[in-house]
Tab-separated table of C-alpha atoms in Angstrom:
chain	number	residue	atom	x	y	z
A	1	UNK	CA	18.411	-14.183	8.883
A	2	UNK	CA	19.141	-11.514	11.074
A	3	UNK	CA	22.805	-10.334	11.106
A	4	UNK	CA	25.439	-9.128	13.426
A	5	UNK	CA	25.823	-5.003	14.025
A	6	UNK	CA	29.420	-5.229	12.627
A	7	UNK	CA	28.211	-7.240	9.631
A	8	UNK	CA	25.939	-4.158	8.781
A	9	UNK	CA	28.539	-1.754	9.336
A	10	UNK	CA	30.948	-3.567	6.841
A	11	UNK	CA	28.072	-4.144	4.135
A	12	UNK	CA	26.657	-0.760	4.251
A	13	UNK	CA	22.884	-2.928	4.297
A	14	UNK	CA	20.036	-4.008	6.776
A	15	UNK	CA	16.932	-4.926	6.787
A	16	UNK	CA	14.445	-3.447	9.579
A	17	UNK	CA	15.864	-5.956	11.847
A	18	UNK	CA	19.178	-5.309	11.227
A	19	UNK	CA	18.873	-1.805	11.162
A	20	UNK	CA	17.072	-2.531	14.719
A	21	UNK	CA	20.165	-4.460	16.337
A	22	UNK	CA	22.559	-2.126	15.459
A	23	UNK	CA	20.631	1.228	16.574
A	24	UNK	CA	19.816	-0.727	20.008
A	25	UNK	CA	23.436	-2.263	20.308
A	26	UNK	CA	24.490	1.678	19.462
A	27	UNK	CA	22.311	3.169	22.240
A	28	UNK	CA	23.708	0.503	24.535
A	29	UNK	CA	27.278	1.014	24.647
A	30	UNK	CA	26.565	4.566	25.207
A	31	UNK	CA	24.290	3.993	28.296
A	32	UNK	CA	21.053	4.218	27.132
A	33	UNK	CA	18.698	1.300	27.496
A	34	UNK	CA	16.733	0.108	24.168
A	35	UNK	CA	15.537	-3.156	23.644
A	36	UNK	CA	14.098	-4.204	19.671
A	37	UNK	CA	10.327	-4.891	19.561
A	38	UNK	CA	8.228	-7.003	17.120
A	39	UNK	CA	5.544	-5.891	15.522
A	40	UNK	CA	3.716	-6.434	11.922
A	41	UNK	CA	4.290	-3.353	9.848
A	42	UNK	CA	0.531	-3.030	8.598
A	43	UNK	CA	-0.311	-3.527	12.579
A	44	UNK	CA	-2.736	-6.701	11.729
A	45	UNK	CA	-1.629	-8.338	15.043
A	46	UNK	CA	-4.098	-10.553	16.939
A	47	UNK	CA	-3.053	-10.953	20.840
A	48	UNK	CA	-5.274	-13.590	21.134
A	49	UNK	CA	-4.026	-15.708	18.117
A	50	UNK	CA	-0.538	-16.496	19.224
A	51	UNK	CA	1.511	-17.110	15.419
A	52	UNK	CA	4.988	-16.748	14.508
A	53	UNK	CA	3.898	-14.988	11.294
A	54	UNK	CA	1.942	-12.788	12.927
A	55	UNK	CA	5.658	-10.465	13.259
A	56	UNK	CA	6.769	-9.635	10.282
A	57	UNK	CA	8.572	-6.107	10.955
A	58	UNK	CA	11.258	-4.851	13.715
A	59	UNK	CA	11.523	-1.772	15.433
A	60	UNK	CA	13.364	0.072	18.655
A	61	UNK	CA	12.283	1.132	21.832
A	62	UNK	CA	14.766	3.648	23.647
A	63	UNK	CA	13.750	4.497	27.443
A	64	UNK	CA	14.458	7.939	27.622
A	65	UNK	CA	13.854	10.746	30.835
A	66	UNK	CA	10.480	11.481	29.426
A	67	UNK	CA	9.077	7.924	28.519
A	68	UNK	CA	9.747	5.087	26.374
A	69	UNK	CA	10.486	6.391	22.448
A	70	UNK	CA	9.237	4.035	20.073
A	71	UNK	CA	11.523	4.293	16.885
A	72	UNK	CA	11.111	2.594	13.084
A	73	UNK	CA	14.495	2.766	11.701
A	74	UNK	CA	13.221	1.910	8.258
A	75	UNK	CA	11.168	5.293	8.120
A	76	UNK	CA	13.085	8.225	6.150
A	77	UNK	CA	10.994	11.033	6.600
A	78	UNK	CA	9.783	10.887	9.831
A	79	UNK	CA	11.116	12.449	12.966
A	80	UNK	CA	12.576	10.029	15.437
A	81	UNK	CA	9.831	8.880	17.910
A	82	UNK	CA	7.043	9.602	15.121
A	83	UNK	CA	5.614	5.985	13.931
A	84	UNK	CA	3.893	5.118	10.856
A	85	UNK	CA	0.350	5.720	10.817
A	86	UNK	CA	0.078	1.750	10.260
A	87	UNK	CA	2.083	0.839	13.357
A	88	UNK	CA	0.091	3.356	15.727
A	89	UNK	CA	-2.064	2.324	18.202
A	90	UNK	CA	-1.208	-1.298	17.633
A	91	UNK	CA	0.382	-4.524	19.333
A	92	UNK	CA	4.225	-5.169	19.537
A	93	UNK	CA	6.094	-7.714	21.539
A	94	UNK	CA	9.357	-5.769	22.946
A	95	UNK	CA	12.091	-8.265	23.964
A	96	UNK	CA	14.334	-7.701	27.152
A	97	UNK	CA	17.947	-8.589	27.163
A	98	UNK	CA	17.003	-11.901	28.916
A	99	UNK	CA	15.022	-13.133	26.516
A	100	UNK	CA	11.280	-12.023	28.364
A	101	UNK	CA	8.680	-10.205	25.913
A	102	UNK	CA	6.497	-7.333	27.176
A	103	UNK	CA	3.083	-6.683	25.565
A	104	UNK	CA	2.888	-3.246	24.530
A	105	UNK	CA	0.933	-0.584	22.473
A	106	UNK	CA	2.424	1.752	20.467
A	107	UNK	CA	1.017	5.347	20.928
A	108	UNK	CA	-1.246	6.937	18.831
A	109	UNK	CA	-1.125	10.659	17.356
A	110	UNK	CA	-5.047	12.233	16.792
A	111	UNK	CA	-6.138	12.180	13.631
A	112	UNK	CA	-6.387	16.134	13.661
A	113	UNK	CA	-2.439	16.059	13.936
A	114	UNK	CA	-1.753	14.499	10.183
A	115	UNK	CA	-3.021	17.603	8.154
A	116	UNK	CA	-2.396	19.289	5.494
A	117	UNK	CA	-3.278	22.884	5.890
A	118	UNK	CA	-3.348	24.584	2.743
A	119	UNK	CA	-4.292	28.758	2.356
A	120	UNK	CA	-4.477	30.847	-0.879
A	121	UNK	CA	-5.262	34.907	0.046
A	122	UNK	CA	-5.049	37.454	-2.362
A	123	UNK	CA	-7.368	40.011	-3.907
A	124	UNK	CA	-9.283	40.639	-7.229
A	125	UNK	CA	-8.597	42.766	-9.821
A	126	UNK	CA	-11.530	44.702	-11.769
A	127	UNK	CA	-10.743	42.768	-14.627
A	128	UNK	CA	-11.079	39.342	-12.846
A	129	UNK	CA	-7.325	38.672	-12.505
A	130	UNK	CA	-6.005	37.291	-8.933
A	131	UNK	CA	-2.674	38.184	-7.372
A	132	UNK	CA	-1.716	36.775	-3.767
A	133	UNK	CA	-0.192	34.181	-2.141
A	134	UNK	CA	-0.299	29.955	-1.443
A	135	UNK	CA	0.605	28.508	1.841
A	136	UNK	CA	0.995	24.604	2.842
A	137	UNK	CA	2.102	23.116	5.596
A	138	UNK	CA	1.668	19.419	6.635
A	139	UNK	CA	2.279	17.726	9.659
A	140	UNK	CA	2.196	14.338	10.824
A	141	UNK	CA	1.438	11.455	8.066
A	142	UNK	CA	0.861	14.314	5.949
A	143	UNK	CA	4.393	15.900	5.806
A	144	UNK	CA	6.059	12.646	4.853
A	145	UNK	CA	5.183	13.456	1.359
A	146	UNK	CA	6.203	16.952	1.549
A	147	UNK	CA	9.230	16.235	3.079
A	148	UNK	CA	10.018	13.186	0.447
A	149	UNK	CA	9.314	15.754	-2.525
A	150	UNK	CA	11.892	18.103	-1.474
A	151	UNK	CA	14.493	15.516	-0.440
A	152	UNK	CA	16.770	16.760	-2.397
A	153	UNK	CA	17.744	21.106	-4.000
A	154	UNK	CA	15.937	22.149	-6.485
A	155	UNK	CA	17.674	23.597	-9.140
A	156	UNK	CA	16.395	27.475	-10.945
A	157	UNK	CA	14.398	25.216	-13.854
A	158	UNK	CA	13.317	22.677	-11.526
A	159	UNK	CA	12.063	25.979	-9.336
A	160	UNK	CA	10.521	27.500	-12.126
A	161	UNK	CA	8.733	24.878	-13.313
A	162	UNK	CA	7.101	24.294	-9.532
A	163	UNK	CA	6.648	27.583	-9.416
A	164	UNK	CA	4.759	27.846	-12.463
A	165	UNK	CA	2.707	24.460	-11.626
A	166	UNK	CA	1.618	25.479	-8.431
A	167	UNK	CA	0.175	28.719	-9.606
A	168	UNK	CA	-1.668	27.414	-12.315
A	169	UNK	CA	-3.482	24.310	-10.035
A	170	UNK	CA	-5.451	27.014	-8.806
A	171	UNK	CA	-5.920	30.245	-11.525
A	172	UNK	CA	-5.284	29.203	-15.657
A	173	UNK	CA	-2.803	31.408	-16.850
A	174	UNK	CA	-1.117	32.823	-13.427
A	175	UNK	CA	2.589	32.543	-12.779
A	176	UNK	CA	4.652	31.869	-9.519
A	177	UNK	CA	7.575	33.428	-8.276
A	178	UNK	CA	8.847	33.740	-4.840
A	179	UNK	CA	9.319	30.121	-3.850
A	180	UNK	CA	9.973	28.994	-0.529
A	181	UNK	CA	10.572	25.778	0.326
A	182	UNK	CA	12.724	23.209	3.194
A	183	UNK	CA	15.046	20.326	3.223
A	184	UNK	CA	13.174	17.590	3.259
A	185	UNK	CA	15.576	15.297	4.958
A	186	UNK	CA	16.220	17.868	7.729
A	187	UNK	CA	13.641	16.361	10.199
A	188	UNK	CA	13.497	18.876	12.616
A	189	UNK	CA	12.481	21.292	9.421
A	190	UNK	CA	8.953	22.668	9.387
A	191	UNK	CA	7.591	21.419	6.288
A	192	UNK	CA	6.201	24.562	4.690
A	193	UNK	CA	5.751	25.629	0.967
A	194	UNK	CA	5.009	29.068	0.038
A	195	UNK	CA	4.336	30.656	-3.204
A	196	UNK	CA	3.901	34.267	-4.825
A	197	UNK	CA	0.607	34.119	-7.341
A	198	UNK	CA	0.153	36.422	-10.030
A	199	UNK	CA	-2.281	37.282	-12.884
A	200	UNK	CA	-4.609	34.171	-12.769
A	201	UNK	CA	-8.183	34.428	-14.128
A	202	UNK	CA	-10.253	33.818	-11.479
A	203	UNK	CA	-13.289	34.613	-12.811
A	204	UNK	CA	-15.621	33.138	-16.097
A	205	UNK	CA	-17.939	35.505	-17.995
A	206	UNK	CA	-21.162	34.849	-19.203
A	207	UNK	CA	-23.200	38.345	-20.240
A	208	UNK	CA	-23.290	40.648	-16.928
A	209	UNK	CA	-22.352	37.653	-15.063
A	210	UNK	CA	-18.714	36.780	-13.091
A	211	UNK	CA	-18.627	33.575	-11.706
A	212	UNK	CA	-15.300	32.321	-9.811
A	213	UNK	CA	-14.791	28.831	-10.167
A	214	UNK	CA	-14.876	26.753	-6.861
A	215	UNK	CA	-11.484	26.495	-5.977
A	216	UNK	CA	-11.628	23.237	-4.091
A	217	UNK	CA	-11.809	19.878	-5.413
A	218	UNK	CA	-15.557	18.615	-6.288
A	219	UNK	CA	-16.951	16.107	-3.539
A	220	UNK	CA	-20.470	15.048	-5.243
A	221	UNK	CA	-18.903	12.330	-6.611
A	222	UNK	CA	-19.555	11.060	-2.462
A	223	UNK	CA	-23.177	10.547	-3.932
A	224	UNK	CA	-22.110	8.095	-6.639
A	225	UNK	CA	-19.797	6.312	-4.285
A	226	UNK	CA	-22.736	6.100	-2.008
A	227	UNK	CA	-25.271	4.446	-4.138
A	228	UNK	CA	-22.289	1.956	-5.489
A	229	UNK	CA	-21.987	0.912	-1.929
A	230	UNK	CA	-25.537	0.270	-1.359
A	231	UNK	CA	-25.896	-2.015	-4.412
A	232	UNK	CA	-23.449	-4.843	-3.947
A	233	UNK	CA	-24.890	-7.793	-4.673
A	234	UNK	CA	-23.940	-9.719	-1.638
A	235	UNK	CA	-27.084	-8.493	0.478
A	236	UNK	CA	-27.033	-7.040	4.053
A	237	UNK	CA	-23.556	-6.444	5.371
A	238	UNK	CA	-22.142	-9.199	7.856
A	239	UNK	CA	-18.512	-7.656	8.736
A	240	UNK	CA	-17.572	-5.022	10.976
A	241	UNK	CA	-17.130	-1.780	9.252
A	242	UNK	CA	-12.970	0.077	9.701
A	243	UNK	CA	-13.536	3.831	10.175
A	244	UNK	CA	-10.169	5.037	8.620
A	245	UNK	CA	-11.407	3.160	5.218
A	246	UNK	CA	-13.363	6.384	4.679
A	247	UNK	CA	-11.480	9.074	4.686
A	248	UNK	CA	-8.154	7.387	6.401
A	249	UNK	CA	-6.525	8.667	9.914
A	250	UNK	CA	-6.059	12.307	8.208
A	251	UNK	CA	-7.603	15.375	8.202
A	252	UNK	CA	-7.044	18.121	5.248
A	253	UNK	CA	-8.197	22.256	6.360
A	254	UNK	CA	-8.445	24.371	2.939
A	255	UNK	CA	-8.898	28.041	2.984
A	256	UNK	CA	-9.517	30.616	0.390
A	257	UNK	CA	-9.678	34.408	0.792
A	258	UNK	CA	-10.109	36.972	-2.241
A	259	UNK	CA	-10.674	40.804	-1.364
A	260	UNK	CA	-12.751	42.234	-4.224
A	261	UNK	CA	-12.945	45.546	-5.901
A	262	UNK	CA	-14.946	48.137	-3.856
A	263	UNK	CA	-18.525	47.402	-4.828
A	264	UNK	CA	-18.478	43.889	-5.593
A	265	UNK	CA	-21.288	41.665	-4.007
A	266	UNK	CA	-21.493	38.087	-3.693
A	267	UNK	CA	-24.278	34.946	-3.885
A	268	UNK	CA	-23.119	32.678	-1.275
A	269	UNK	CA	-23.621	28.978	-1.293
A	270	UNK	CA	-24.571	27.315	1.753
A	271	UNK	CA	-21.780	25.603	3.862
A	272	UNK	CA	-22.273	21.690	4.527
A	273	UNK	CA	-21.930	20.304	8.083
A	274	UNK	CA	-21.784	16.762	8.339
A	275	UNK	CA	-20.412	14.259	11.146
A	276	UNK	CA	-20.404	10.480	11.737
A	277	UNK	CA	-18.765	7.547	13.072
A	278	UNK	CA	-16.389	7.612	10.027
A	279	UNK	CA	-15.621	11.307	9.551
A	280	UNK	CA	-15.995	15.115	10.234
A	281	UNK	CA	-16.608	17.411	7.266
A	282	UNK	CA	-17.107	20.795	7.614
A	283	UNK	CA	-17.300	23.816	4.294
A	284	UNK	CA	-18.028	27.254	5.260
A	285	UNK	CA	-18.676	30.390	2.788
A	286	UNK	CA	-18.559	34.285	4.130
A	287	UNK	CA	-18.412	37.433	2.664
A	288	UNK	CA	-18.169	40.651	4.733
A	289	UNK	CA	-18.991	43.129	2.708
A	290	UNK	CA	-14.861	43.290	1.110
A	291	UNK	CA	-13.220	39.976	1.535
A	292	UNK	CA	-15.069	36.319	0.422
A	293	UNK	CA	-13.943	33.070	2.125
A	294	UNK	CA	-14.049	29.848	1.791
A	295	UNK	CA	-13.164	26.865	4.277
A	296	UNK	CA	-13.280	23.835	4.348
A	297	UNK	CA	-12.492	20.580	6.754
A	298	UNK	CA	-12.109	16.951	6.254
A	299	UNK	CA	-10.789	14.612	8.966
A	300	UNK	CA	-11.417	11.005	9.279
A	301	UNK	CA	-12.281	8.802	12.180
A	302	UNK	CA	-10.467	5.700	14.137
A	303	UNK	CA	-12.482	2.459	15.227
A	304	UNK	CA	-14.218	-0.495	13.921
A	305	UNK	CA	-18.077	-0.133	13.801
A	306	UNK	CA	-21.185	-2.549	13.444
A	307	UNK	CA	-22.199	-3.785	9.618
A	308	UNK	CA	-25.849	-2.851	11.428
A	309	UNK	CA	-24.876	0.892	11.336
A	310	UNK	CA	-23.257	0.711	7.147
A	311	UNK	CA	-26.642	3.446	6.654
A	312	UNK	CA	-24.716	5.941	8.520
A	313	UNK	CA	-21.994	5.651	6.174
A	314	UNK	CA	-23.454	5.777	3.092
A	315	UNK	CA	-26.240	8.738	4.910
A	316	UNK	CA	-22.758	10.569	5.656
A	317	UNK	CA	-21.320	10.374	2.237
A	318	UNK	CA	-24.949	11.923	0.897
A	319	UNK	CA	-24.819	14.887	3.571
A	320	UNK	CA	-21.075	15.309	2.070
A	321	UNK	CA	-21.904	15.343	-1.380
A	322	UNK	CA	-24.456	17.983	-0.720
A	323	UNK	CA	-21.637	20.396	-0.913
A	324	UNK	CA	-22.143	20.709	-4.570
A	325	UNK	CA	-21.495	24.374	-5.777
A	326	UNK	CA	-19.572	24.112	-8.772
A	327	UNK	CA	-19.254	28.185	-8.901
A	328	UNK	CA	-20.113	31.097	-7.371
A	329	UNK	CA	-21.981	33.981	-8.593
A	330	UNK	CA	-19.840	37.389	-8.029
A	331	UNK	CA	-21.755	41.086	-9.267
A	332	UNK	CA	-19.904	44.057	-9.688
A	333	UNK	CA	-21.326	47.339	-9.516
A	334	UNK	CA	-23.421	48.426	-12.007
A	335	UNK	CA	-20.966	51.199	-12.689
A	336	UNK	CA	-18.755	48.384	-13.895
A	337	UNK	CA	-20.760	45.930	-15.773
C-alpha cells in the first residue's frame, strides 16, 4: 500500500515506493521534473506479456540538463544515477503526472566498468622474504562491496587486524602497516585500499630450488566445471544459454610485480588467451631480466546465446583452465645457492 510523502516523513520508513514518492514529490516542489518508474528489481520484465506482477520494484527518474537520471532510492552504496547491475539494460514503465506510461530502458554501464583492479609490487629479498605494497580499487558493481565494508571507522584493533589479514592473503607470515582506506558512505569517495607489506615468504625451498607460489587464485577447477556441464543427464540442451551466468557482468584485472636480487633468473609459464561469447580471459607472465610480472584479466560477457553453441562454453572453460601453473621456478645465482 503505497503511502503519502508526509506519512514517511513522520514514520521515519518506506518501502522502494515510498521512498520513490517522496524523492519525486521532493524534486518537484523545488522545480525539477521526476516522475516514479516501474520496473522488476531482478529486471525479468517481458514487454510482450502485459502482467501486473510483472512490477514488483519502484524507482525515480529526474530530467536533468544532461539527460534523464535514473535513480534507485533503495541502493546505499551506489552513487546517484548508478543502477543496480540487475536493473541495467532492462524494461521500466515511467508514469507521467497524468497518469500516461512511457516504455523505457534503463542504461547500461560496460562490463569493463565493474572491476576490481587489484596490484601487489614489491621486491625480493636474498633470503626469499617480500616487502612492498597492495593496491585495490573497484568501481562500478564492484565498489559496492568495498564501499559497504568500510561503512563505518575503523578503530586501531579493527585496523590492525585488516592490516595484518590483508598481508598475509598473499605472503604467510608478512605483516601490514600503513593502511589507507575511505568512507564508504561518502559516494563521491574513490573506493581505494592500500596497504604497506612486509617480511612475507614468498618463496618454498626444495634442494637448490626457489619456487614462488602463484599468487592468484587457481582456475583449473574450470576443467571440472566443464566436464560436470557436459554430463547432465537431460541430453542435448534445448534453452537459450545467459552470458553473464559465466562469469557475471564483471571484470577483475590482477597484477603482480616482484624485483629480484641481482642475478636471479626465472622459468616462465606460458600466459593463457582465451575469448568467447561468454567471457574474455587473459594471464600474462614477463620477466625482464630484474622485475617478474604477472597479469591477469577476467571480464564476462552480456547476451543470451543459442543451446546449439553450449560447446563453446564448455571449449572456453577448457582453454581457461589451461592456465594451470601452480608455481614458478625462480634460480639464483650460483654464487648464492
Amino acid at each position: 500500500q503505497p503511502r503519502l510523502p508526509d506519512s514517511v516523513l513522520a514514520t521515519g520508513f518506506g518501502d522502494c515506493k515510498d521512498k520513490a514518492t517522496l524523492f519525486v514529490t521532493a524534486l518537484r516542489a523545488l522545480g525539477v521534473r521526476a516522475e516514479p518508474v516501474l520496473l522488476h528489481a531482478s529486471g525479468h520484465v517481458d514487454p510482450a506479456l502485459p502482467a501486473l506482477d510483472q512490477f514488483d520494484h519502484v524507482i525515480a527518474a529526474v530530467e536533468a540538463p544532461t539527460g534523464r537520471v535514473y535513480a534507485d532510492l533503495t541502493t546505499e552504496f551506489r552513487p546517484y544515477g548508478e543502477l543496480p547491475s540487475p536493473e541495467q539494460g532492462q524494461f521500466g514503465l515511467l508514469v507521467h503526472p497524468d497518469g500516461s506510461v512511457e516504455e523505457v530502458t534503463f542504461p547500461q554501464v560496460p562490463v569493463v566498468d565493474n572491476v576490481d583492479s587489484i596490484e601487489v609490487s614489491g621486491t625480493l629479498t636474498s633470503d626469499g622474504h617480500f616487502n612492498g605494497w597492495y593496491r585495490e580499487r573497484a568501481g562500478g558493481s564492484k565498489a559496492v562491496g568495498l564501499r559497504e565494508a568500510f561503512q563505518t571507522p575503523y578503530d586501531s584493533t579493527q585496523r590492525a587486524k585488516l592490516e595484518r589479514q590483508l598481508a598475509q592473503d598473499w605472503f604467510t607470515g608478512a605483516t601490514g602497516d600503513s593502511l589507507t582506506i575511505f568512507d564508504g558512505k561518502d559516494l563521491a569517495a574513490v573506493p581505494v585500499v592500500t596497504l604497506a607489506i612486509h617480511g612475507g615468504e614468498a618463496l618454498q625451498v626444495s634442494g637448490d630450488t626457489r619456487y614462488l607460489r602463484h599468487p592468484f587464485s587457481d582456475v583449473t577447477s574450470l576443467a571440472t566445471t566443464a566436464d560436470r556441464l557436459e554430463a547432465e543427464p537431460d541430453g542435448p540442451r534445448r534453452f537459450p544459454i545467459v552470458a553473464i551466468d559465466a562469469v557475471g557482468d564483471e571484470a577483475d584485472y590482477l597484477r603482480f610485480r616482484m624485483t629480484l636480487p641481482p642475478g636471479w633468473t626465472v622459468q616462465l609459464p606460458t600466459g593463457v588467451a582465451a575469448t568467447s561469447a561468454f567471457g574474455d580471459y587473459r594471464s600474462t607472465y614477463a620477466f625482464d631480466g630484474h622485475t617478474l610480472t604477472l597479469t591477469r584479466w577476467m571480464a564476462g560477457e552480456r547476451g543470451t546465446i543459442p543451446p546449439a553453441r553450449f560447446g563453446e562454453l564448455t571449449g572456453w572453460l577448457r582453454a581457461v583452465a589451461k592456465d594451470n601453473a601452480r608455481f614458478i621456478v625462480l634460480e639464483p645465482p650460483p654464487a648464492a645457492k
